[in-house]
Amino acid sequence: MSLGAARLASVGLAVLLAAGCGPAGPRSLALGVESCTHCHMTIMEQRFSAQAITETGKVFGFDDVGCLASWLAGSPPPTASLWVWSAIPEEGWLPAERAAYVRNDTLRTPMRSGVAAVSPGAAADSLTAVLGGTLVGWAEVRGAAHTHSPTTGS
C-alpha cells in the first residue's frame, strides 16, 4: 500500500470512529418505570413524551413536551439534540426544532401543557382540525414554558 493510500485509509477510519462517538438518536422510554427529568412524575404515555440528548450522549426523558421546554429554560447541560414523540404514532420521534405543535388548553397532557407534536404540513393541519387549538412552532412552545420549581410545584 502506498503512503497516500495508507493516509487515506487512516483518515477514513478516523471519520468512521468519530461518527460512532457522537450522541445517538432518541431511545425507547421505559414507560411506567422511568421518571420525567423535570417534574419527576412517572412517564406513562409515549404520545406526549420528549427527550434531550446531551453532547456527551446522556439522555433525559420527559413525560410532556412542556416539561422539556421548562427544563431547557433552566440551566441544562449543553444538548446535541431534542426529540418529541408525534401524536400520530406512526411518525415516531421527531426533531423538536422541526416539528409542528398543536396547542389546545383542553388537550389533556400529563403536565397540562396542552401541546401535542406532529410533522409539519398535512399531518399538522389534520391534527389541528381534529383537536382544535392553534398550530405553533418550537419557538412558541419554548417561550410558553412553565416556570414552577419541579421540587416545590409552585
PDB file of C-alpha atoms in Angstrom:
ATOM      1  CA  MET A   1       0.000   0.000   0.000  1.00  0.00           C
ATOM      2  CA  SER A   2       1.384   3.399  -0.948  1.00  0.00           C
ATOM      3  CA  LEU A   3       1.867   6.160   1.620  1.00  0.00           C
ATOM      4  CA  GLY A   4      -1.035   8.167   0.118  1.00  0.00           C
ATOM      5  CA  ALA A   5      -3.380   5.177   0.236  1.00  0.00           C
ATOM      6  CA  ALA A   6      -2.383   4.472   3.844  1.00  0.00           C
ATOM      7  CA  ARG A   7      -3.089   8.070   4.838  1.00  0.00           C
ATOM      8  CA  LEU A   8      -6.454   7.971   3.064  1.00  0.00           C
ATOM      9  CA  ALA A   9      -7.346   4.731   4.861  1.00  0.00           C
ATOM     10  CA  SER A  10      -6.314   6.263   8.202  1.00  0.00           C
ATOM     11  CA  VAL A  11      -8.458   9.340   7.612  1.00  0.00           C
ATOM     12  CA  GLY A  12     -11.418   7.153   6.600  1.00  0.00           C
ATOM     13  CA  LEU A  13     -11.049   5.036   9.739  1.00  0.00           C
ATOM     14  CA  ALA A  14     -10.830   8.150  11.940  1.00  0.00           C
ATOM     15  CA  VAL A  15     -14.014   9.554  10.375  1.00  0.00           C
ATOM     16  CA  LEU A  16     -15.873   6.284  10.975  1.00  0.00           C
ATOM     17  CA  LEU A  17     -14.727   6.102  14.594  1.00  0.00           C
ATOM     18  CA  ALA A  18     -15.630   9.728  15.258  1.00  0.00           C
ATOM     19  CA  ALA A  19     -19.096   9.216  13.788  1.00  0.00           C
ATOM     20  CA  GLY A  20     -19.708   6.376  16.231  1.00  0.00           C
ATOM     21  CA  CYS A  21     -18.755   8.529  19.232  1.00  0.00           C
ATOM     22  CA  GLY A  22     -21.408  11.234  18.796  1.00  0.00           C
ATOM     23  CA  PRO A  23     -24.734  11.346  20.578  1.00  0.00           C
ATOM     24  CA  ALA A  24     -27.195   8.726  19.464  1.00  0.00           C
ATOM     25  CA  GLY A  25     -30.746   9.400  18.360  1.00  0.00           C
ATOM     26  CA  PRO A  26     -33.710   9.007  20.678  1.00  0.00           C
ATOM     27  CA  ARG A  27     -34.116   5.779  22.605  1.00  0.00           C
ATOM     28  CA  SER A  28     -37.183   3.918  23.772  1.00  0.00           C
ATOM     29  CA  LEU A  29     -38.548   5.174  27.072  1.00  0.00           C
ATOM     30  CA  ALA A  30     -39.299   2.760  29.914  1.00  0.00           C
ATOM     31  CA  LEU A  31     -42.991   3.631  30.186  1.00  0.00           C
ATOM     32  CA  GLY A  32     -44.417   3.109  33.665  1.00  0.00           C
ATOM     33  CA  VAL A  33     -40.888   2.938  35.121  1.00  0.00           C
ATOM     34  CA  GLU A  34     -38.845   5.955  34.008  1.00  0.00           C
ATOM     35  CA  SER A  35     -39.388   9.350  35.651  1.00  0.00           C
ATOM     36  CA  CYS A  36     -39.591  12.706  33.910  1.00  0.00           C
ATOM     37  CA  THR A  37     -36.362  14.652  34.337  1.00  0.00           C
ATOM     38  CA  HIS A  38     -38.246  17.871  35.056  1.00  0.00           C
ATOM     39  CA  CYS A  39     -41.385  17.060  37.076  1.00  0.00           C
ATOM     40  CA  HIS A  40     -40.305  13.609  38.356  1.00  0.00           C
ATOM     41  CA  MET A  41     -43.666  12.035  37.520  1.00  0.00           C
ATOM     42  CA  THR A  42     -43.559   8.550  36.018  1.00  0.00           C
ATOM     43  CA  ILE A  43     -43.648   8.639  32.221  1.00  0.00           C
ATOM     44  CA  MET A  44     -46.831   6.718  31.439  1.00  0.00           C
ATOM     45  CA  GLU A  45     -47.631   7.673  27.836  1.00  0.00           C
ATOM     46  CA  GLN A  46     -45.425   7.816  24.780  1.00  0.00           C
ATOM     47  CA  ARG A  47     -47.682  10.232  22.861  1.00  0.00           C
ATOM     48  CA  PHE A  48     -46.687  13.416  24.709  1.00  0.00           C
ATOM     49  CA  SER A  49     -43.111  12.441  25.635  1.00  0.00           C
ATOM     50  CA  ALA A  50     -39.848  14.124  24.724  1.00  0.00           C
ATOM     51  CA  GLN A  51     -36.108  13.598  25.070  1.00  0.00           C
ATOM     52  CA  ALA A  52     -32.978  15.717  25.274  1.00  0.00           C
ATOM     53  CA  ILE A  53     -29.621  14.201  24.395  1.00  0.00           C
ATOM     54  CA  THR A  54     -26.533  15.975  25.669  1.00  0.00           C
ATOM     55  CA  GLU A  55     -23.290  16.460  23.783  1.00  0.00           C
ATOM     56  CA  THR A  56     -21.857  13.579  25.829  1.00  0.00           C
ATOM     57  CA  GLY A  57     -24.729  11.263  24.852  1.00  0.00           C
ATOM     58  CA  LYS A  58     -26.695  11.315  28.122  1.00  0.00           C
ATOM     59  CA  VAL A  59     -30.448  11.016  27.516  1.00  0.00           C
ATOM     60  CA  PHE A  60     -33.024  12.903  29.585  1.00  0.00           C
ATOM     61  CA  GLY A  61     -36.656  11.770  29.269  1.00  0.00           C
ATOM     62  CA  PHE A  62     -39.778  13.898  29.746  1.00  0.00           C
ATOM     63  CA  ASP A  63     -43.457  12.999  30.130  1.00  0.00           C
ATOM     64  CA  ASP A  64     -44.698  16.186  28.455  1.00  0.00           C
ATOM     65  CA  VAL A  65     -43.290  18.472  25.743  1.00  0.00           C
ATOM     66  CA  GLY A  66     -43.880  21.313  28.210  1.00  0.00           C
ATOM     67  CA  CYS A  67     -41.522  19.674  30.705  1.00  0.00           C
ATOM     68  CA  LEU A  68     -38.762  19.586  28.080  1.00  0.00           C
ATOM     69  CA  ALA A  69     -39.351  23.280  27.344  1.00  0.00           C
ATOM     70  CA  SER A  70     -39.295  24.152  31.053  1.00  0.00           C
ATOM     71  CA  TRP A  71     -36.133  22.117  31.653  1.00  0.00           C
ATOM     72  CA  LEU A  72     -34.450  23.948  28.783  1.00  0.00           C
ATOM     73  CA  ALA A  73     -35.449  27.283  30.347  1.00  0.00           C
ATOM     74  CA  GLY A  74     -33.318  26.362  33.376  1.00  0.00           C
ATOM     75  CA  SER A  75     -29.615  25.604  33.166  1.00  0.00           C
ATOM     76  CA  PRO A  76     -29.381  22.200  31.479  1.00  0.00           C
ATOM     77  CA  PRO A  77     -26.126  20.727  30.204  1.00  0.00           C
ATOM     78  CA  PRO A  78     -25.335  21.506  26.537  1.00  0.00           C
ATOM     79  CA  THR A  79     -27.686  19.495  24.320  1.00  0.00           C
ATOM     80  CA  ALA A  80     -26.878  17.882  20.993  1.00  0.00           C
ATOM     81  CA  SER A  81     -30.457  17.046  20.017  1.00  0.00           C
ATOM     82  CA  LEU A  82     -34.055  17.405  21.180  1.00  0.00           C
ATOM     83  CA  TRP A  83     -36.809  14.952  20.268  1.00  0.00           C
ATOM     84  CA  VAL A  84     -40.586  14.838  20.646  1.00  0.00           C
ATOM     85  CA  TRP A  85     -42.933  11.915  20.093  1.00  0.00           C
ATOM     86  CA  SER A  86     -45.580  12.581  17.463  1.00  0.00           C
ATOM     87  CA  ALA A  87     -49.259  12.472  18.410  1.00  0.00           C
ATOM     88  CA  ILE A  88     -49.525  10.316  15.276  1.00  0.00           C
ATOM     89  CA  PRO A  89     -47.772   7.123  16.488  1.00  0.00           C
ATOM     90  CA  GLU A  90     -46.617   6.042  13.023  1.00  0.00           C
ATOM     91  CA  GLU A  91     -44.443   9.161  12.833  1.00  0.00           C
ATOM     92  CA  GLY A  92     -42.488   8.249  15.981  1.00  0.00           C
ATOM     93  CA  TRP A  93     -39.720  10.555  17.194  1.00  0.00           C
ATOM     94  CA  LEU A  94     -39.407  13.963  15.523  1.00  0.00           C
ATOM     95  CA  PRO A  95     -36.643  16.547  15.915  1.00  0.00           C
ATOM     96  CA  ALA A  96     -38.189  19.130  18.258  1.00  0.00           C
ATOM     97  CA  GLU A  97     -36.974  22.116  16.245  1.00  0.00           C
ATOM     98  CA  ARG A  98     -38.612  20.832  13.044  1.00  0.00           C
ATOM     99  CA  ALA A  99     -41.901  19.525  14.462  1.00  0.00           C
ATOM    100  CA  ALA A 100     -45.182  21.423  14.441  1.00  0.00           C
ATOM    101  CA  TYR A 101     -47.218  21.674  17.635  1.00  0.00           C
ATOM    102  CA  VAL A 102     -50.946  21.794  18.227  1.00  0.00           C
ATOM    103  CA  ARG A 103     -51.704  23.841  21.339  1.00  0.00           C
ATOM    104  CA  ASN A 104     -55.124  23.473  22.907  1.00  0.00           C
ATOM    105  CA  ASP A 105     -55.852  24.255  26.558  1.00  0.00           C
ATOM    106  CA  THR A 106     -58.377  21.406  26.691  1.00  0.00           C
ATOM    107  CA  LEU A 107     -55.862  18.811  25.444  1.00  0.00           C
ATOM    108  CA  ARG A 108     -55.109  16.566  28.423  1.00  0.00           C
ATOM    109  CA  THR A 109     -51.343  16.185  28.519  1.00  0.00           C
ATOM    110  CA  PRO A 110     -49.505  14.799  31.571  1.00  0.00           C
ATOM    111  CA  MET A 111     -48.443  18.205  32.934  1.00  0.00           C
ATOM    112  CA  ARG A 112     -51.202  20.263  31.304  1.00  0.00           C
ATOM    113  CA  SER A 113     -49.055  21.949  28.665  1.00  0.00           C
ATOM    114  CA  GLY A 114     -51.833  21.260  26.157  1.00  0.00           C
ATOM    115  CA  VAL A 115     -49.207  20.667  23.453  1.00  0.00           C
ATOM    116  CA  ALA A 116     -49.020  17.758  21.007  1.00  0.00           C
ATOM    117  CA  ALA A 117     -46.227  17.347  18.443  1.00  0.00           C
ATOM    118  CA  VAL A 118     -46.707  16.295  14.829  1.00  0.00           C
ATOM    119  CA  SER A 119     -44.907  16.525  11.483  1.00  0.00           C
ATOM    120  CA  PRO A 120     -45.446  19.878   9.767  1.00  0.00           C
ATOM    121  CA  GLY A 121     -47.724  20.065   6.730  1.00  0.00           C
ATOM    122  CA  ALA A 122     -50.813  17.992   6.074  1.00  0.00           C
ATOM    123  CA  ALA A 123     -50.488  15.936   9.287  1.00  0.00           C
ATOM    124  CA  ALA A 124     -50.331  19.120  11.381  1.00  0.00           C
ATOM    125  CA  ASP A 125     -53.302  20.638   9.577  1.00  0.00           C
ATOM    126  CA  SER A 126     -55.335  17.447  10.057  1.00  0.00           C
ATOM    127  CA  LEU A 127     -54.488  17.149  13.757  1.00  0.00           C
ATOM    128  CA  THR A 128     -55.346  20.811  14.326  1.00  0.00           C
ATOM    129  CA  ALA A 129     -58.702  20.280  12.600  1.00  0.00           C
ATOM    130  CA  VAL A 130     -59.445  17.264  14.815  1.00  0.00           C
ATOM    131  CA  LEU A 131     -58.199  18.654  18.142  1.00  0.00           C
ATOM    132  CA  GLY A 132     -58.902  22.330  17.615  1.00  0.00           C
ATOM    133  CA  GLY A 133     -56.478  24.851  19.015  1.00  0.00           C
ATOM    134  CA  THR A 134     -53.578  26.634  17.396  1.00  0.00           C
ATOM    135  CA  LEU A 135     -50.677  25.410  15.323  1.00  0.00           C
ATOM    136  CA  VAL A 136     -47.368  26.758  16.697  1.00  0.00           C
ATOM    137  CA  GLY A 137     -43.647  26.197  16.249  1.00  0.00           C
ATOM    138  CA  TRP A 138     -40.871  25.185  18.637  1.00  0.00           C
ATOM    139  CA  ALA A 139     -40.016  28.803  19.497  1.00  0.00           C
ATOM    140  CA  GLU A 140     -43.566  29.377  20.763  1.00  0.00           C
ATOM    141  CA  VAL A 141     -43.525  26.146  22.784  1.00  0.00           C
ATOM    142  CA  ARG A 142     -40.224  27.134  24.418  1.00  0.00           C
ATOM    143  CA  GLY A 143     -41.490  30.663  25.036  1.00  0.00           C
ATOM    144  CA  ALA A 144     -44.537  29.350  26.900  1.00  0.00           C
ATOM    145  CA  ALA A 145     -42.534  27.070  29.229  1.00  0.00           C
ATOM    146  CA  HIS A 146     -43.999  26.920  32.722  1.00  0.00           C
ATOM    147  CA  THR A 147     -41.751  28.208  35.449  1.00  0.00           C
ATOM    148  CA  HIS A 148     -42.696  26.236  38.546  1.00  0.00           C
ATOM    149  CA  SER A 149     -39.952  24.576  40.511  1.00  0.00           C
ATOM    150  CA  PRO A 150     -40.114  20.819  39.883  1.00  0.00           C
ATOM    151  CA  THR A 151     -39.441  20.134  43.565  1.00  0.00           C
ATOM    152  CA  THR A 152     -41.911  22.575  45.116  1.00  0.00           C
ATOM    153  CA  GLY A 153     -44.659  22.612  42.486  1.00  0.00           C
ATOM    154  CA  SER A 154     -45.113  26.370  42.937  1.00  0.00           C
TER     155      SER A 154
END
